[in-house]
Amino acid sequence: MRNLRTTDWWHENEVKSVSWSSSGSLLATCSRDKTVWIWEMQPGNEYECVAVLQGHTQDVKMVQWHPFLDVLVSVSYDNSIKVWADDEDDEWHCVQTLTEADNCGHSSIVWALSFNKKGDRMVTCSCYQDDCTLKIWDTSADLSQPKTGDDHESWRHLSTLTGYHGRIIFSAHLSSEDIIASGAGDDTICLFTEEKIRMVEGPSYRLY
Amino acid sequence: MTVGMINANPVVHERPERAAHPHAANALDPLDVFDTVRDIKDPEHPYSLEQLSVLSEESVSVDEKLGRIQITFTPTVQHCSMATVIGLCLRLKLMQNFPPHFKIDIKVAPGSLANEESVNKQLNDKERVAAALENPNLRQLVDECLCSNF
């Protein structure tokens, strides 16, 4: 058993969430200390902290890796969703921040996120006053590649599901069949599926 | 902790007469909830939250069908740094006295506090609340407010 606290550096507050990358060589952790850490497996089962990502202004609630790219997403008490990737020099940066103002993002604490198997959809959840929402994002743009010139591919908001939960949605997950499951403080679980029929206006979702 | 008091001269009201109130044996009456919290001591002054008009009977609403208790409290001044402490006291007292299936919302009365949104956000994030109650200094202050007798 390995205790990552025995290395020289560790989080300063509760570690809220951990996530393995698809390759199994990268581990991401996040904390109430507002940071996200990336650990890389070294030869001999050693782990080295390769990045301490600062950018969130409040507790980071969850981290999740993209299903096959080395792209990491974190969600926070600061209402934002941050996307992180490394560059040619192996430096990790925030490559996109999804906010209420710029991207139809959440207006309160974002509690969880989940990718679908194909990596082109992500769901996040939040609750502002009595309005508890799930947001679905188009994550087909490959943010692991450096942006060239003005070709500014980025992730975008697709749909907001509201009115299904009466209290904070703590957890949301996309199945391999692209069904969204959400669990909330109102003691209920909801399941949603994407409606592909009306693709002209963009996909919409309905209760499953 | 600040050295000077946030509000050195609060307005103190007489402790009102407490009438017996008949109600159905199993129903959760807002007055039952109010009775539980009215005597919580203010963190700064030797008076109850009711005496300082931080809470009143109208502060509490109960939706028994949804299993929901809502409390709205009014800090004595717009820039009250004790608002989160008062909120924590309310949350702990209610957690200790009502079954866990009751969902509790604690909010500052709209317009009564400069940083209302930030305080409401903290008081309704259960992880933040749990972390605050694990802070020994804060917990001691909250326990003192809850243990007072009026």
mmCIF file of C-alpha atoms in Angstrom, chain B residues 12-148:
data_model
loop_
_atom_site.group_PDB
_atom_site.id
_atom_site.type_symbol
_atom_site.label_atom_id
_atom_site.label_comp_id
_atom_site.label_asym_id
_atom_site.label_seq_id
_atom_site.Cartn_x
_atom_site.Cartn_y
_atom_site.Cartn_z
ATOM 1 C CA VAL B 12 -33.143 43.922 22.929
ATOM 2 C CA HIS B 13 -36.770 42.927 23.191
ATOM 3 C CA GLU B 14 -38.709 41.496 26.089
ATOM 4 C CA ARG B 15 -39.018 37.762 26.108
ATOM 5 C CA PRO B 16 -42.557 37.262 24.842
ATOM 6 C CA GLU B 17 -45.235 35.295 26.664
ATOM 7 C CA ARG B 18 -45.339 31.718 25.548
ATOM 8 C CA ALA B 19 -48.850 30.479 24.972
ATOM 9 C CA ALA B 20 -49.644 26.815 24.766
ATOM 10 C CA HIS B 21 -50.587 25.967 21.210
ATOM 11 C CA PRO B 22 -52.800 23.017 20.463
ATOM 12 C CA HIS B 23 -51.962 21.028 17.351
ATOM 13 C CA ALA B 24 -52.255 17.520 16.002
ATOM 14 C CA ALA B 25 -50.048 15.100 17.895
ATOM 15 C CA ASN B 26 -48.053 13.914 14.910
ATOM 16 C CA ALA B 27 -47.890 17.102 12.865
ATOM 17 C CA LEU B 28 -44.741 19.158 12.794
ATOM 18 C CA ASP B 29 -45.769 22.656 13.731
ATOM 19 C CA PRO B 30 -43.510 25.588 12.794
ATOM 20 C CA LEU B 31 -43.895 26.702 16.406
ATOM 21 C CA ASP B 32 -42.296 23.428 17.553
ATOM 22 C CA VAL B 33 -39.331 24.231 15.366
ATOM 23 C CA PHE B 34 -39.243 27.827 16.587
ATOM 24 C CA ASP B 35 -39.346 26.660 20.214
ATOM 25 C CA THR B 36 -36.229 24.635 19.531
ATOM 26 C CA VAL B 37 -34.215 27.566 18.208
ATOM 27 C CA ARG B 38 -35.642 30.694 19.856
ATOM 28 C CA ASP B 39 -33.376 30.456 22.920
ATOM 29 C CA ILE B 40 -30.086 29.962 21.086
ATOM 30 C CA LYS B 41 -27.753 32.592 22.461
ATOM 31 C CA ASP B 42 -26.346 35.227 20.158
ATOM 32 C CA PRO B 43 -22.568 34.653 19.677
ATOM 33 C CA GLU B 44 -21.755 38.179 20.830
ATOM 34 C CA HIS B 45 -24.376 39.211 23.378
ATOM 35 C CA PRO B 46 -25.960 37.564 26.424
ATOM 36 C CA TYR B 47 -29.386 37.514 24.780
ATOM 37 C CA SER B 48 -31.294 34.967 22.773
ATOM 38 C CA LEU B 49 -31.749 35.209 19.025
ATOM 39 C CA GLU B 50 -35.454 35.865 19.673
ATOM 40 C CA GLN B 51 -34.723 38.728 22.065
ATOM 41 C CA LEU B 52 -32.524 40.361 19.446
ATOM 42 C CA SER B 53 -35.177 39.811 16.744
ATOM 43 C CA VAL B 54 -32.764 37.700 14.759
ATOM 44 C CA LEU B 55 -35.533 35.084 14.778
ATOM 45 C CA SER B 56 -39.269 35.279 15.157
ATOM 46 C CA GLU B 57 -42.189 32.900 14.729
ATOM 47 C CA GLU B 58 -42.462 34.051 11.119
ATOM 48 C CA SER B 59 -38.866 32.902 10.535
ATOM 49 C CA VAL B 60 -39.884 29.290 10.328
ATOM 50 C CA SER B 61 -41.864 27.480 7.688
ATOM 51 C CA VAL B 62 -42.457 23.766 7.473
ATOM 52 C CA ASP B 63 -43.586 21.709 4.505
ATOM 53 C CA GLU B 64 -44.480 18.415 6.080
ATOM 54 C CA LYS B 65 -45.284 16.732 2.767
ATOM 55 C CA LEU B 66 -41.833 17.525 1.350
ATOM 56 C CA GLY B 67 -40.233 16.997 4.745
ATOM 57 C CA ARG B 68 -38.712 20.442 4.621
ATOM 58 C CA ILE B 69 -37.918 23.025 7.305
ATOM 59 C CA GLN B 70 -36.965 26.530 6.215
ATOM 60 C CA ILE B 71 -35.542 29.102 8.580
ATOM 61 C CA THR B 72 -34.801 32.689 7.689
ATOM 62 C CA PHE B 73 -32.820 34.757 10.145
ATOM 63 C CA THR B 74 -32.098 38.484 10.276
ATOM 64 C CA PRO B 75 -28.658 39.602 11.541
ATOM 65 C CA THR B 76 -28.807 42.758 13.633
ATOM 66 C CA VAL B 77 -26.498 44.683 11.274
ATOM 67 C CA GLN B 78 -25.788 44.622 7.527
ATOM 68 C CA HIS B 79 -22.102 43.753 7.973
ATOM 69 C CA CYS B 80 -22.410 41.012 10.536
ATOM 70 C CA SER B 81 -19.485 38.608 10.476
ATOM 71 C CA MET B 82 -21.304 36.387 12.977
ATOM 72 C CA ALA B 83 -23.977 35.487 10.441
ATOM 73 C CA THR B 84 -22.306 32.190 9.522
ATOM 74 C CA VAL B 85 -21.909 31.308 13.208
ATOM 75 C CA ILE B 86 -25.616 31.960 13.832
ATOM 76 C CA GLY B 87 -26.459 29.854 10.798
ATOM 77 C CA LEU B 88 -24.249 27.019 12.072
ATOM 78 C CA CYS B 89 -25.941 27.183 15.476
ATOM 79 C CA LEU B 90 -29.333 26.874 13.818
ATOM 80 C CA ARG B 91 -28.223 23.959 11.673
ATOM 81 C CA LEU B 92 -26.661 22.034 14.538
ATOM 82 C CA LYS B 93 -29.631 22.601 16.862
ATOM 83 C CA LEU B 94 -32.083 21.414 14.222
ATOM 84 C CA MET B 95 -29.924 18.406 13.308
ATOM 85 C CA GLN B 96 -29.860 17.413 16.959
ATOM 86 C CA ASN B 97 -33.604 17.754 17.467
ATOM 87 C CA PHE B 98 -35.329 16.618 14.302
ATOM 88 C CA PRO B 99 -35.154 13.320 12.426
ATOM 89 C CA PRO B 100 -32.634 13.161 9.572
ATOM 90 C CA HIS B 101 -35.280 12.818 6.864
ATOM 91 C CA PHE B 102 -36.152 16.482 7.356
ATOM 92 C CA LYS B 103 -34.346 18.659 4.821
ATOM 93 C CA ILE B 104 -33.287 21.923 6.376
ATOM 94 C CA ASP B 105 -32.731 25.184 4.514
ATOM 95 C CA ILE B 106 -31.191 28.064 6.410
ATOM 96 C CA LYS B 107 -31.083 31.463 4.821
ATOM 97 C CA VAL B 108 -30.419 35.046 5.705
ATOM 98 C CA ALA B 109 -33.506 37.276 5.326
ATOM 99 C CA PRO B 110 -33.265 38.865 1.862
ATOM 100 C CA GLY B 111 -31.749 42.326 1.998
ATOM 101 C CA SER B 112 -30.564 42.031 5.590
ATOM 102 C CA LEU B 113 -26.902 41.253 4.963
ATOM 103 C CA ALA B 114 -24.304 42.665 2.622
ATOM 104 C CA ASN B 115 -22.789 39.279 1.726
ATOM 105 C CA GLU B 116 -26.105 37.418 1.814
ATOM 106 C CA GLU B 117 -25.440 35.134 -1.180
ATOM 107 C CA SER B 118 -22.036 34.035 0.067
ATOM 108 C CA VAL B 119 -23.393 33.243 3.553
ATOM 109 C CA ASN B 120 -26.407 31.358 2.174
ATOM 110 C CA LYS B 121 -24.107 29.367 -0.121
ATOM 111 C CA GLN B 122 -21.881 28.268 2.774
ATOM 112 C CA LEU B 123 -24.719 27.437 5.129
ATOM 113 C CA ASN B 124 -26.358 25.160 2.580
ATOM 114 C CA ASP B 125 -23.223 23.276 1.476
ATOM 115 C CA LYS B 126 -23.205 20.282 3.797
ATOM 116 C CA GLU B 127 -19.482 19.701 3.315
ATOM 117 C CA ARG B 128 -18.634 23.252 4.288
ATOM 118 C CA VAL B 129 -20.926 22.957 7.316
ATOM 119 C CA ALA B 130 -19.322 19.672 8.374
ATOM 120 C CA ALA B 131 -15.846 21.161 7.984
ATOM 121 C CA ALA B 132 -16.819 24.245 10.001
ATOM 122 C CA LEU B 133 -18.218 22.112 12.829
ATOM 123 C CA GLU B 134 -14.942 20.177 12.924
ATOM 124 C CA ASN B 135 -13.032 23.388 13.608
ATOM 125 C CA PRO B 136 -12.526 23.220 17.396
ATOM 126 C CA ASN B 137 -12.715 26.981 18.022
ATOM 127 C CA LEU B 138 -15.829 27.393 15.951
ATOM 128 C CA ARG B 139 -17.418 24.296 17.495
ATOM 129 C CA GLN B 140 -16.758 25.609 20.977
ATOM 130 C CA LEU B 141 -18.437 28.914 20.148
ATOM 131 C CA VAL B 142 -21.435 27.130 18.634
ATOM 132 C CA ASP B 143 -21.733 24.798 21.639
ATOM 133 C CA GLU B 144 -21.696 27.779 23.999
ATOM 134 C CA CYS B 145 -24.536 29.406 22.050
ATOM 135 C CA LEU B 146 -26.564 26.201 22.141
ATOM 136 C CA CYS B 147 -26.069 25.450 25.813
ATOM 137 C CA SER B 148 -27.326 28.702 27.220
#
